[in-house]
mmCIF file of C-alpha atoms and ligand atoms in Angstrom:
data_model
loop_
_atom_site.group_PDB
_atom_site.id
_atom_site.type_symbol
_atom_site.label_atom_id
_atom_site.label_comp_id
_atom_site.label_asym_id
_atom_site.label_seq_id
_atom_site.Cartn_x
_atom_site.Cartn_y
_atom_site.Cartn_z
ATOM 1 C CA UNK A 1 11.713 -4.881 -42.312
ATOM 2 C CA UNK A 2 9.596 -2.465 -41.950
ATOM 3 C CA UNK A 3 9.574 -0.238 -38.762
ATOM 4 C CA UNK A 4 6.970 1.862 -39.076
ATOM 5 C CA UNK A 5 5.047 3.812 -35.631
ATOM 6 C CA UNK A 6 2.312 1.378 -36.260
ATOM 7 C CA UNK A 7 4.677 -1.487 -36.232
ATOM 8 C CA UNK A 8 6.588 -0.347 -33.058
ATOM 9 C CA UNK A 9 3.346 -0.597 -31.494
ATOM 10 C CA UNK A 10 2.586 -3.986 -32.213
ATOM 11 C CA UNK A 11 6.083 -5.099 -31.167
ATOM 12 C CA UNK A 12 5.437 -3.644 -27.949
ATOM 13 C CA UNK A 13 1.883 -5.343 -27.605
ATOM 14 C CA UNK A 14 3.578 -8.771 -28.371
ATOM 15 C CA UNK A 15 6.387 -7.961 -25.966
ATOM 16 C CA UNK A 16 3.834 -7.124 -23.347
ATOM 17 C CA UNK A 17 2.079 -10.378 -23.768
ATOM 18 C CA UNK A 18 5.106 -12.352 -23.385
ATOM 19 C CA UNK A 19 6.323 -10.510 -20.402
ATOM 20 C CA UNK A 20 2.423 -11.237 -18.856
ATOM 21 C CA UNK A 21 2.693 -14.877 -20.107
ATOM 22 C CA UNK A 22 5.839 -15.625 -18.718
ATOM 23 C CA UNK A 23 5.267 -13.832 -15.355
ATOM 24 C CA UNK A 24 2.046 -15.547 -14.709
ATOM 25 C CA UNK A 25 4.071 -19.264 -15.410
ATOM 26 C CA UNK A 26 6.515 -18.289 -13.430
ATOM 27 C CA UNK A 27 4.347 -17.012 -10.444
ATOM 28 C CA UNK A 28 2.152 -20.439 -11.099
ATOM 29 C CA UNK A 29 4.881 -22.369 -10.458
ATOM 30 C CA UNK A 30 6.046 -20.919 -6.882
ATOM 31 C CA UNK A 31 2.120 -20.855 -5.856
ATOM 32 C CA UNK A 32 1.952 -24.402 -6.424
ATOM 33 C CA UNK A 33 5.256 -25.774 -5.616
ATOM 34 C CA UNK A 34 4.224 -25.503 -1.699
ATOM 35 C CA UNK A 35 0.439 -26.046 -0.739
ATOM 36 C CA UNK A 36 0.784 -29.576 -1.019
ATOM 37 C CA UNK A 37 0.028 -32.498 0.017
ATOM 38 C CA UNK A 38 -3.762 -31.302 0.737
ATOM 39 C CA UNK A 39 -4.078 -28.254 -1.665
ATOM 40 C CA UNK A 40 -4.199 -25.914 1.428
ATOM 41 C CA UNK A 41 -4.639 -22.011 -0.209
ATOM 42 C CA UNK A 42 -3.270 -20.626 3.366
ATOM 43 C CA UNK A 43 0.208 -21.906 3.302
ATOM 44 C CA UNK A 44 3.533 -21.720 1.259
ATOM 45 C CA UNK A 45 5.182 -19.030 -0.044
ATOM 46 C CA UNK A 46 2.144 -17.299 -1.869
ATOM 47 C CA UNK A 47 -0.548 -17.493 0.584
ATOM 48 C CA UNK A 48 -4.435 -16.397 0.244
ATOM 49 C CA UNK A 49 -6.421 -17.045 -3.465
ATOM 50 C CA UNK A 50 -4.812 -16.592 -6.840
ATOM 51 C CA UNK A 51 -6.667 -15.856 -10.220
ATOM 52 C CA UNK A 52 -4.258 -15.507 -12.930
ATOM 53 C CA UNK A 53 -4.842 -14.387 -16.149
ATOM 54 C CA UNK A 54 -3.170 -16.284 -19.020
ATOM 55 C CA UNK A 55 -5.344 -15.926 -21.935
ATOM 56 C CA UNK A 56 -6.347 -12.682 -21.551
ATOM 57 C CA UNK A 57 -3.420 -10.379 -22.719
ATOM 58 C CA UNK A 58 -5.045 -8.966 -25.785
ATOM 59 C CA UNK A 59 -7.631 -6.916 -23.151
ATOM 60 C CA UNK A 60 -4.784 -5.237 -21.609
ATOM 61 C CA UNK A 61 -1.387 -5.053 -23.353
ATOM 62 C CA UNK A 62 -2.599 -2.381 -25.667
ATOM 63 C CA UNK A 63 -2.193 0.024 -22.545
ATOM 64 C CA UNK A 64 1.344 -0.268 -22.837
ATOM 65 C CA UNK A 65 1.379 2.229 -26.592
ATOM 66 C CA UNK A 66 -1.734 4.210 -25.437
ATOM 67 C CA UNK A 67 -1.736 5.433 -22.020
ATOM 68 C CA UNK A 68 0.449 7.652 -20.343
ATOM 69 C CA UNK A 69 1.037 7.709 -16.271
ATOM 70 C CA UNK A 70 -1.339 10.107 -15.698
ATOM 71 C CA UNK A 71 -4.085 7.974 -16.735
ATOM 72 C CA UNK A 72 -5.854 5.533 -14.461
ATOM 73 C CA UNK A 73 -6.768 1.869 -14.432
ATOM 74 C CA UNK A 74 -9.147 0.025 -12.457
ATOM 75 C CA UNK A 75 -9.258 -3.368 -12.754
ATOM 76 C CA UNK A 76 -10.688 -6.333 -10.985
ATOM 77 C CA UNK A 77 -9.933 -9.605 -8.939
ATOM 78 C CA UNK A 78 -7.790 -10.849 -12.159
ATOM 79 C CA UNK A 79 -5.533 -8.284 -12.347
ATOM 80 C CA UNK A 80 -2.054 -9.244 -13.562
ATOM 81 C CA UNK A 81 -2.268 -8.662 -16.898
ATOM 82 C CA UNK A 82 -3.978 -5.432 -16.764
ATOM 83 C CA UNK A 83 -1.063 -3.980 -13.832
ATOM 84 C CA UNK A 84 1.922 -5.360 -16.248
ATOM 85 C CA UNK A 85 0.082 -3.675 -19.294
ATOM 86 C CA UNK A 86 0.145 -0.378 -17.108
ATOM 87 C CA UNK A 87 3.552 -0.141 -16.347
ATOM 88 C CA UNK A 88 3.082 -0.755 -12.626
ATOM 89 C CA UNK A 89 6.427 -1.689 -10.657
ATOM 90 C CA UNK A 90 6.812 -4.927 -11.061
ATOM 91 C CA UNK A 91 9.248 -5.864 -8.216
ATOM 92 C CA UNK A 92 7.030 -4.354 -5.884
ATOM 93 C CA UNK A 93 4.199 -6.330 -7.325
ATOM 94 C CA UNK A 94 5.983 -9.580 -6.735
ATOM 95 C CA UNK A 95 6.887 -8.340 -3.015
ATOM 96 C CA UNK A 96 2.884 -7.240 -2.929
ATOM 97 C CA UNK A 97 1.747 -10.927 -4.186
ATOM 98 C CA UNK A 98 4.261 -12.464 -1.623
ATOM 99 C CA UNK A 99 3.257 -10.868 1.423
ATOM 100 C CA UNK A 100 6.392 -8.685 1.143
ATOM 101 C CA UNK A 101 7.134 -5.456 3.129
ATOM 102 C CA UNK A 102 8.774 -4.523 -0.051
ATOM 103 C CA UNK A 103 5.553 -4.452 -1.881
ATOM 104 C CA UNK A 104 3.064 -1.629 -3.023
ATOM 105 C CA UNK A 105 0.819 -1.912 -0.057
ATOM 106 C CA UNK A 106 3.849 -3.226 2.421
ATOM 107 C CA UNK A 107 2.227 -6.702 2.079
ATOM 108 C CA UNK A 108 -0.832 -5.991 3.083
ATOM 109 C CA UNK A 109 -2.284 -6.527 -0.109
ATOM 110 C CA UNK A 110 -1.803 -9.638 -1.908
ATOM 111 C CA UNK A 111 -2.537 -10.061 -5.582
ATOM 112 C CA UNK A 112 -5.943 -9.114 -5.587
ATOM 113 C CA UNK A 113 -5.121 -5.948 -4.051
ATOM 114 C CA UNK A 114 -2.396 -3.939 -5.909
ATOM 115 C CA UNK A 115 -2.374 -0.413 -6.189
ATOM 116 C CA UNK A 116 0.428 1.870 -7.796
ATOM 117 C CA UNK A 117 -0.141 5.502 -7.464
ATOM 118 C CA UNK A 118 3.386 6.337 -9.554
ATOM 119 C CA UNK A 119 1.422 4.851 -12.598
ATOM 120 C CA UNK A 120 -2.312 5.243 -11.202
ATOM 121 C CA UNK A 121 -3.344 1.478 -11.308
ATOM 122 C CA UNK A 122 -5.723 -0.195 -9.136
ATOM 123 C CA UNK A 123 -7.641 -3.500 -8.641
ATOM 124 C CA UNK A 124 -10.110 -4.586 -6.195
ATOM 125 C CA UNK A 125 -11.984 -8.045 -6.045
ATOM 126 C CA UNK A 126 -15.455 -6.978 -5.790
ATOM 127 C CA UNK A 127 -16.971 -7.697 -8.992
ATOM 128 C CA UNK A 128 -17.828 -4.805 -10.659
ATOM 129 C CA UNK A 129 -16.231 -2.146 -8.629
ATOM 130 C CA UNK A 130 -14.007 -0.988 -10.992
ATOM 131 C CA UNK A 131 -15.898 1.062 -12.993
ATOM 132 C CA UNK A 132 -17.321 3.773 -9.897
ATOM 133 C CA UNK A 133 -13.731 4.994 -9.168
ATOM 134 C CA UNK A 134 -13.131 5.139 -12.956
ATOM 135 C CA UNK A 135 -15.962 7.561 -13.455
ATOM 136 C CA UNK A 136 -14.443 9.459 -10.193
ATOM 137 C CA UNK A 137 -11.153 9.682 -11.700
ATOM 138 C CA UNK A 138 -12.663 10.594 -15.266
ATOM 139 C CA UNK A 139 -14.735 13.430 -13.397
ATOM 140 C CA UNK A 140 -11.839 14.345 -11.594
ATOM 141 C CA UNK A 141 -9.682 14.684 -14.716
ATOM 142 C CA UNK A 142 -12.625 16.808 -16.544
ATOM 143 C CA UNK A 143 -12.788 19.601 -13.936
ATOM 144 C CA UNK A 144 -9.289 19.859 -13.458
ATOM 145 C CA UNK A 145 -8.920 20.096 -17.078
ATOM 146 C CA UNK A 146 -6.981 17.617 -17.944
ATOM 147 C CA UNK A 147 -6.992 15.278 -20.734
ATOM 148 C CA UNK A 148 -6.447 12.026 -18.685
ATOM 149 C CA UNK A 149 -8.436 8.983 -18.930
ATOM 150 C CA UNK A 150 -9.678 6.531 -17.001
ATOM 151 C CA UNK A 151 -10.102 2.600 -17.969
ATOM 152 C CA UNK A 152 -12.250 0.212 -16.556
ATOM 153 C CA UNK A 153 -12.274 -3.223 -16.477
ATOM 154 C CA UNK A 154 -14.806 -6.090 -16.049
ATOM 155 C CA UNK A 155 -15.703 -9.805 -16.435
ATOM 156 C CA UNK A 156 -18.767 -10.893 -18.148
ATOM 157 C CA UNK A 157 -20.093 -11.532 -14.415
ATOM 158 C CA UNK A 158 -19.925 -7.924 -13.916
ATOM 159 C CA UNK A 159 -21.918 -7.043 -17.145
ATOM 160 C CA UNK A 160 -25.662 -7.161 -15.360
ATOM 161 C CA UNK A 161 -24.951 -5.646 -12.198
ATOM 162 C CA UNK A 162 -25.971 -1.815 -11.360
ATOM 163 C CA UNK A 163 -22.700 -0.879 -10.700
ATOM 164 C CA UNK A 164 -21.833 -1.499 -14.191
ATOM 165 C CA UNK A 165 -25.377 -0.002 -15.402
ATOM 166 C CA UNK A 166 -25.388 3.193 -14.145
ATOM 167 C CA UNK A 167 -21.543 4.016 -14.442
ATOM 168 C CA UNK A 168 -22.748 3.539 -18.249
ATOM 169 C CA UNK A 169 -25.262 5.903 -18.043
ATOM 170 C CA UNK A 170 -23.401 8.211 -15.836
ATOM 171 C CA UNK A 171 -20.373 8.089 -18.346
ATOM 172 C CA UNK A 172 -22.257 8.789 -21.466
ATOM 173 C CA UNK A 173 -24.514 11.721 -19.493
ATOM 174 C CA UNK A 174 -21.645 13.702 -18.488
ATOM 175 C CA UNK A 175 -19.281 12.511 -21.354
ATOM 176 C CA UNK A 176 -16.525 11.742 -19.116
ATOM 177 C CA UNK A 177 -13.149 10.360 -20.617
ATOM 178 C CA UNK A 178 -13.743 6.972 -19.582
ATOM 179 C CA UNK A 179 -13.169 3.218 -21.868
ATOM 180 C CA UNK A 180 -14.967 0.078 -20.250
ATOM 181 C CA UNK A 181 -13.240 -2.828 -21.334
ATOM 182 C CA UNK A 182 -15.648 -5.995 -20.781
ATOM 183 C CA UNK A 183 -13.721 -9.209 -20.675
ATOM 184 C CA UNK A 184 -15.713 -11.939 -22.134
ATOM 185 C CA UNK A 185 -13.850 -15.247 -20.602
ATOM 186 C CA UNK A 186 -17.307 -16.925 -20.704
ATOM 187 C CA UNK A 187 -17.137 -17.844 -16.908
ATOM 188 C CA UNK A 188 -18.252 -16.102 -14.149
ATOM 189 C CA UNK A 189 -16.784 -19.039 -11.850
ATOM 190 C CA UNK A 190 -18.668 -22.207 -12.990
ATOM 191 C CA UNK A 191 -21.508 -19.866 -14.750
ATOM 192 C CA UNK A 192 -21.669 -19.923 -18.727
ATOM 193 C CA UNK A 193 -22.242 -16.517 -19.622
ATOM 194 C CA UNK A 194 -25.002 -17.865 -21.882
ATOM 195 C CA UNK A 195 -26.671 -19.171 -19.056
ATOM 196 C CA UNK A 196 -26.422 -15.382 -17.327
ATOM 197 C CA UNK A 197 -26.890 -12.913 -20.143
ATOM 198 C CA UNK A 198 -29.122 -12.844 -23.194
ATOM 199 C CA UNK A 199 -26.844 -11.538 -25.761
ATOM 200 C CA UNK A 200 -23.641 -13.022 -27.359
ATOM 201 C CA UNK A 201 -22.198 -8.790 -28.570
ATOM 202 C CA UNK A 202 -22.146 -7.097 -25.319
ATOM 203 C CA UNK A 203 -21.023 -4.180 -26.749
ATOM 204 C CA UNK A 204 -24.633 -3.331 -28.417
ATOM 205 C CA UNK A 205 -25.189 -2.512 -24.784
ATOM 206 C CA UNK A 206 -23.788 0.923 -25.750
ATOM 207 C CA UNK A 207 -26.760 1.688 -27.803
ATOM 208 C CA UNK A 208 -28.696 1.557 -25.090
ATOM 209 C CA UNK A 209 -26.620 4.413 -23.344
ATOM 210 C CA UNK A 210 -25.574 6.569 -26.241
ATOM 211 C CA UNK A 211 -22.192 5.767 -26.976
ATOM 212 C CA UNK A 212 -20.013 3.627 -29.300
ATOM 213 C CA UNK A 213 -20.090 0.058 -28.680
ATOM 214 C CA UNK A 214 -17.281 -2.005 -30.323
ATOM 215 C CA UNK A 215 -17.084 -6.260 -29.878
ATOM 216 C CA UNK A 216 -13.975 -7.718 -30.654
ATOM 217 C CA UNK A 217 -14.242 -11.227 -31.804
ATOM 218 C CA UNK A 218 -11.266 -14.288 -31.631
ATOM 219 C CA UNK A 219 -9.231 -12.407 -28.896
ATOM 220 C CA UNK A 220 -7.535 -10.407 -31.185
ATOM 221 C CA UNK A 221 -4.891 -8.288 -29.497
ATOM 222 C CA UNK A 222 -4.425 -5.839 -32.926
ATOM 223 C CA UNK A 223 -8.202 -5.646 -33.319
ATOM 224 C CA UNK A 224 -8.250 -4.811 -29.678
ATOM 225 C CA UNK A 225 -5.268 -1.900 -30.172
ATOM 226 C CA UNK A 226 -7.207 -0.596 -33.160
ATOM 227 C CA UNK A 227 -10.585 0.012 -30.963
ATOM 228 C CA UNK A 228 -9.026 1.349 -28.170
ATOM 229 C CA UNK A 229 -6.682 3.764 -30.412
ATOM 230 C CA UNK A 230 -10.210 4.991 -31.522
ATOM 231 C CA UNK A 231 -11.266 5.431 -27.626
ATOM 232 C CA UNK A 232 -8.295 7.248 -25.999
ATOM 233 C CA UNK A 233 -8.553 9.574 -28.489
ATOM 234 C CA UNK A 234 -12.188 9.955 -28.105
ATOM 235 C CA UNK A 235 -11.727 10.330 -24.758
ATOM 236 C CA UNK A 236 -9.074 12.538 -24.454
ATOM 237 C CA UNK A 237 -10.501 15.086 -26.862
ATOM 238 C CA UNK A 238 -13.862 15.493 -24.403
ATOM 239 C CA UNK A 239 -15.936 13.343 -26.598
ATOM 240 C CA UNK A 240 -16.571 10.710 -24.296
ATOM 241 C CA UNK A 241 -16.716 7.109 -23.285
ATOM 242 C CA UNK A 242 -16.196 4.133 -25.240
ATOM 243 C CA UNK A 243 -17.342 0.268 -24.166
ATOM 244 C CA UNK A 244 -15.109 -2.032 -25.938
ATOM 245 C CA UNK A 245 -16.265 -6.326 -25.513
ATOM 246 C CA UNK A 246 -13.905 -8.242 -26.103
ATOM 247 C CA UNK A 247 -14.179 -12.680 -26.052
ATOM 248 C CA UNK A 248 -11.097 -13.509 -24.722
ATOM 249 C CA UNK A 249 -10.116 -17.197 -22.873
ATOM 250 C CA UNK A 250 -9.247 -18.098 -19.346
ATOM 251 C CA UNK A 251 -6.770 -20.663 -19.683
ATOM 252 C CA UNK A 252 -6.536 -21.702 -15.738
ATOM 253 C CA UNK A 253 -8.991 -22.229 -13.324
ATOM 254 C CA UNK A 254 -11.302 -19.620 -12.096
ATOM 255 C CA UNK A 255 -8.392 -19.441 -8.861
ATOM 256 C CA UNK A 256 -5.480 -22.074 -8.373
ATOM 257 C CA UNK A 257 -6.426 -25.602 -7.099
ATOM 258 C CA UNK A 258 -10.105 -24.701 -8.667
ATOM 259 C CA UNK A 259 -10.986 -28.790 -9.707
ATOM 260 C CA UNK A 260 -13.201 -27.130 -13.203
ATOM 261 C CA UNK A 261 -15.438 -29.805 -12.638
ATOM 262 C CA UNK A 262 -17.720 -27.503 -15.045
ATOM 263 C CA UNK A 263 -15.895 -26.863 -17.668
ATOM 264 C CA UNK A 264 -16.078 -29.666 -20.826
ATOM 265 C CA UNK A 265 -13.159 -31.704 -21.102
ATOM 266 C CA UNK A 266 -11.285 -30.137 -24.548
ATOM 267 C CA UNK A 267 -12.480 -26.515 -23.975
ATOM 268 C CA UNK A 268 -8.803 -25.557 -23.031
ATOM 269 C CA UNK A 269 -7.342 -27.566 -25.663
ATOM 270 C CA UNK A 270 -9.095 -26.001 -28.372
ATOM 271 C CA UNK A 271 -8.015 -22.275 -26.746
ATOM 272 C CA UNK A 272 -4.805 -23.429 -26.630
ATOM 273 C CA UNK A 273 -5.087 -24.263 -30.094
ATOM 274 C CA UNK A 274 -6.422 -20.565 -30.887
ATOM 275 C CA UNK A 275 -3.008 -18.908 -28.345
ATOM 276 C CA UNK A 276 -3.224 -15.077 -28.986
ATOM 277 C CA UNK A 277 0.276 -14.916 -28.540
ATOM 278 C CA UNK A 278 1.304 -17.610 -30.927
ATOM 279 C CA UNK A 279 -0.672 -16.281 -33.380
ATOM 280 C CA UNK A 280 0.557 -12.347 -33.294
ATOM 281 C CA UNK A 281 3.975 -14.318 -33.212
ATOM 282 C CA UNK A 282 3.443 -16.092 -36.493
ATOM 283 C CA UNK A 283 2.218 -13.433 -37.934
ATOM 284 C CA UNK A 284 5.200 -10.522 -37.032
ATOM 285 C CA UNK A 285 7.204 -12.945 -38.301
ATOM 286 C CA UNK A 286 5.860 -13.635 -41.676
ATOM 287 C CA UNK A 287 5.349 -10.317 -42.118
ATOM 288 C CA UNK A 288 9.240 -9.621 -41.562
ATOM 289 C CA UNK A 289 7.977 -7.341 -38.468
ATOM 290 C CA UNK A 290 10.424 -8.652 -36.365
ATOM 291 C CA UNK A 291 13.541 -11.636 -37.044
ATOM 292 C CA UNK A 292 13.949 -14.813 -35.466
ATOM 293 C CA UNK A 293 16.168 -13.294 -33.320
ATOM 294 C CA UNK A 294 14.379 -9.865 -32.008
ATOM 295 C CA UNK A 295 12.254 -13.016 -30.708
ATOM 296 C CA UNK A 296 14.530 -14.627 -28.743
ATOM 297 C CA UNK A 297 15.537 -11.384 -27.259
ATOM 298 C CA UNK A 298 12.246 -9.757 -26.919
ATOM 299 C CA UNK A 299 11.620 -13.333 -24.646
ATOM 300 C CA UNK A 300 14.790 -13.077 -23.269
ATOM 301 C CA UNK A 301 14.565 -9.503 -21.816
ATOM 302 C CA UNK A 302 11.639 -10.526 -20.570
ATOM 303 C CA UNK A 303 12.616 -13.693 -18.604
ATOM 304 C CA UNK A 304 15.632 -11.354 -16.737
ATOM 305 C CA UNK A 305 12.606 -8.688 -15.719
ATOM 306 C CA UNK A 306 10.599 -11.714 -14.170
ATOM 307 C CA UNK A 307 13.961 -13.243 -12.792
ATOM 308 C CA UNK A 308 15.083 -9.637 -11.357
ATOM 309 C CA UNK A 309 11.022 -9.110 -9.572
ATOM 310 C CA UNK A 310 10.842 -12.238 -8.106
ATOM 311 C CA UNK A 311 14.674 -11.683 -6.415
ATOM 312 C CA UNK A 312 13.695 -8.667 -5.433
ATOM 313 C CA UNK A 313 10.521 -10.073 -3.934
ATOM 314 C CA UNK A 314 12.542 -13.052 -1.898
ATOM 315 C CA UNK A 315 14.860 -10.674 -0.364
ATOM 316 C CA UNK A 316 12.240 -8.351 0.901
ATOM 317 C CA UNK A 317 11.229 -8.940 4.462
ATOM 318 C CA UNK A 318 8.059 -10.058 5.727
ATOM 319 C CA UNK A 319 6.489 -7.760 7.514
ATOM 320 C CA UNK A 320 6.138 -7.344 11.468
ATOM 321 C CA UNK A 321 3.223 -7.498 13.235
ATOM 322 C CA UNK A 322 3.321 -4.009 15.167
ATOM 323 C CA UNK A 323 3.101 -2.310 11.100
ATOM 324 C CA UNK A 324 -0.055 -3.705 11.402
ATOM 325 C CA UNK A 325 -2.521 -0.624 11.731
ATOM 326 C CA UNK A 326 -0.392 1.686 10.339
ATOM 327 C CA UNK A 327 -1.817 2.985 6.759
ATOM 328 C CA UNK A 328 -5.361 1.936 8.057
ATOM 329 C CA UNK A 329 -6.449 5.459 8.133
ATOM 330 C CA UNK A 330 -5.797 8.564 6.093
ATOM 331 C CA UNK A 331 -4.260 11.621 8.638
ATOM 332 C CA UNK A 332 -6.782 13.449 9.751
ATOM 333 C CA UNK A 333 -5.984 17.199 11.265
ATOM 334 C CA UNK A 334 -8.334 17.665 14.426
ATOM 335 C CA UNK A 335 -7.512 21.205 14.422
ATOM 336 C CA UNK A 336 -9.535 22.322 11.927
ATOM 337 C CA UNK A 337 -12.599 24.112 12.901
ATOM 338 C CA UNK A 338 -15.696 23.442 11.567
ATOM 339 C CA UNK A 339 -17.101 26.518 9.265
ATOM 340 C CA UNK A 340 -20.824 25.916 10.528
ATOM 341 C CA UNK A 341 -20.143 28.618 13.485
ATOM 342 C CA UNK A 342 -22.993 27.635 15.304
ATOM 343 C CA UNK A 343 -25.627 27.929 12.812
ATOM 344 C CA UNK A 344 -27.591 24.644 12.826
ATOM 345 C CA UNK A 345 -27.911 22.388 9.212
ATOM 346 C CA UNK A 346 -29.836 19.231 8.228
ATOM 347 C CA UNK A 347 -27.513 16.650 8.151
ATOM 348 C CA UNK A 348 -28.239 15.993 3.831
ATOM 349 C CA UNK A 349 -27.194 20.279 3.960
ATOM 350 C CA UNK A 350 -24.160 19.762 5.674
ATOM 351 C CA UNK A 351 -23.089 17.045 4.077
ATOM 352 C CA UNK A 352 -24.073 19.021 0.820
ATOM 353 C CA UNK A 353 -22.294 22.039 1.980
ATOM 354 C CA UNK A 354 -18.826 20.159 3.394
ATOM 355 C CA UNK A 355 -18.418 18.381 -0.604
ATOM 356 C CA UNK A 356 -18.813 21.412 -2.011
HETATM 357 C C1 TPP B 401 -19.969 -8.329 -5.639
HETATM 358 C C2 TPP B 401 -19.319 -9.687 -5.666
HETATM 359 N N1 TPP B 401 -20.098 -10.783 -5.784
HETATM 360 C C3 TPP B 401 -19.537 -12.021 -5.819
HETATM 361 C C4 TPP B 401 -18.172 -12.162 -5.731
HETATM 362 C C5 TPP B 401 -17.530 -13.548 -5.809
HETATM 363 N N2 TPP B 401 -16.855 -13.669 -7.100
HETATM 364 C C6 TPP B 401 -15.534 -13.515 -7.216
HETATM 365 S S1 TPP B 401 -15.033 -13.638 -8.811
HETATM 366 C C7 TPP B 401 -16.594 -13.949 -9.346
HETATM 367 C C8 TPP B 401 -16.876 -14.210 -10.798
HETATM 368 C C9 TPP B 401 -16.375 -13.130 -11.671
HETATM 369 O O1 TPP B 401 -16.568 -13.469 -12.999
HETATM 370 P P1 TPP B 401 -16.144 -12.479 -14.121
HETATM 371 O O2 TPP B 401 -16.598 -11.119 -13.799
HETATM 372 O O3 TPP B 401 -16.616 -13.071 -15.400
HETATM 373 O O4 TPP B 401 -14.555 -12.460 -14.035
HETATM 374 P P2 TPP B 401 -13.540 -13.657 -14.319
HETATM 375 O O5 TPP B 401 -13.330 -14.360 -13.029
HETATM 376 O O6 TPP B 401 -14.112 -14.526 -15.362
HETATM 377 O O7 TPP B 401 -12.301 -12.972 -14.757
HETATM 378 C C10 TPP B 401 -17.495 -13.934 -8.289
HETATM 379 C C11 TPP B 401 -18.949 -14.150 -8.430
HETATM 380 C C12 TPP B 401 -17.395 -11.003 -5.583
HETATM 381 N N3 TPP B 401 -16.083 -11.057 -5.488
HETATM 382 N N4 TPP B 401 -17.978 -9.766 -5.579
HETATM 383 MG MG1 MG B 402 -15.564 -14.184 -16.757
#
């Protein structure tokens, strides 16, 4: 076998995808195994919404070869794959998702909600507000000097709003080190994306804005690794940003307990059929990439992870009610004087004057 720097890589991806995969079944099953008889989202174990992912781990796990800590991700109201992908702490996730005290935001959070400043990650479920703080973080990054990055991601229900527009625009103007990653699941909720947007290659929205566009087709997690290779290293060296489409599937509901009444009857079958992971699988195999039984322990070692996060999570406490407000605000020290000394601004000035 051959265990080349390029094949390391990919035997990360795959292991990524698996750990994602297996996470999300195993999270699926303790979200459902209490909110009956009525489907009732408020109680159990996992209260609140839950959109999970499956389907989507080519868009993310190439994060796990190319980025370092000191780059951010933003990502959206689907966010598990993306977070595992990043590196983010994934006991404290579980504790997060549960309600936990234990968890990234003490609880307060939930799933759509996680935020890990050790590895920079974030998520947020307003549609397309992932990609403002991206271009903050980029700018940020640029006049420091640094060569981090910043990665954005977004549903195809994000792809006509402003927010998305401008940050474009923005991006390219200032060539900040940023990658948009558009994830093409063809459902915003019940919407058909053809029934939204005009065009089938989002990417050849990049034109439009002066930078490369590149539209990865069939979900394909090693066509995915290739583009983005191309982008952190674009970005890093001051070139720019990068807006990678990619048509990937959504193999659950739009949340748990969603009925799909709008979906046609074989659509997951036939995804199913097309499994990203099953195919990178077959084909590190065949290609002697990795044995039968780097497999079984590349699944395995991923299984104990999941089993050790969601102990961790059941043994945190919940939390108490007087925590409540703290964390609310950031400090703020009173005692500092203002530097005006008495001469009087237009509000727009001061304002002007105080960000500088
Ligand atoms: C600004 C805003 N509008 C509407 C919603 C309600 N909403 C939540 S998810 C969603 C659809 C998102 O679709 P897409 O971006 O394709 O992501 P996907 O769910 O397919 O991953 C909508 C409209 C929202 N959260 N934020
Ligand atoms: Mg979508």
């Amino acid at each position: 076998m051959e265990k080349s720097e390029e094949n390391e890589d990919l035997i990360t991806i795959y292991s990524t995808m698996i750990k994602i995969r297996k996470y999300e079944e195993k999270l699926r099953d303790i979200y459902l195994s209490d909110k009956k008889p009525l489907f009732n989202i408020a109680a159990g174990k996992i209260p609140g919404e839950m959109h999970l992912s499956a389907g989507q781990e080519p868009s993310a796990a190439w994060m796990s070869v190319l980025l370092r800590n000191d780059d951010f991700v933003y990502s959206t109201h689907r966010p598990h794959h993306t977070a595992i992908a990043k590196g983010v702490d994934l006991n404290r996730m579980t504790a997060e998702i549960m309600g936990k005290h234990g968890g990234l935001s003490k609880g307060k959070g939930g799933h759509m909600h996680i935020f890990d400043k050790k590895v920079n990650f974030a998520c947020a479920g307003i549609v397309g507000s992932s990609f403002p703080p991206a271009l903050g973080a980029a700018l940020a990054s640029k006049l420091d000097g640094k060569d981090s990055i910043a990665v954005a991601f977004g549903g195809d229900g994000s792809l006509n709003q402003g927010m998305f527009l401008e940050s474009l625009n923005l991006a390219s103007l200032w060539k900040l080190p940023v990658i948009f990653v558009i994830e093409n699941n063809d459902w915003a909720i019940s919407v058909e994306t053809k029934d939204s947007t005009p065009i089938k290659n989002d990417a050849i929205r990049a034109d439009g804005f002066g930078m490369p566009g590149v539209y990865i087709e069939n979900n394909d997690p090693v066509k995915m690794y290739k583009a983005a290779e191309k982008a952190v290293k674009r970005a890093r060296s001051g070139e720019g940003p990068t807006l990678i489409a990619i048509d990937t599937y959504r193999y659950y509901g739009h949340f748990e307990g969603d009925p799909e009444v709008y979906r046609p009857k074989n659509q997951v079958k036939e995804l199913l059929a097309k499994d990203p992971i099953k195919i990178m699988e077959s084909d590190l195999l065949k290609k002697g990439i990795i044995s039968k039984d780097e497999d079984d322990r590349i699944n395995n070692s991923a299984m104990e992870e999941i089993s050790q996060a969601f102990a961790f999570a059941e043994d945190s406490p919940l939390p108490v009610g007087s925590d409540s407000m703290d964390d609310v605000y950031a400090p703020v020290d009173y005692s500092i004087e203002p530097t005006t000394k008495g001469r009087k601004l237009p509000v727009y000035m001061a304002i002007s004057e105080a960000i500088s």
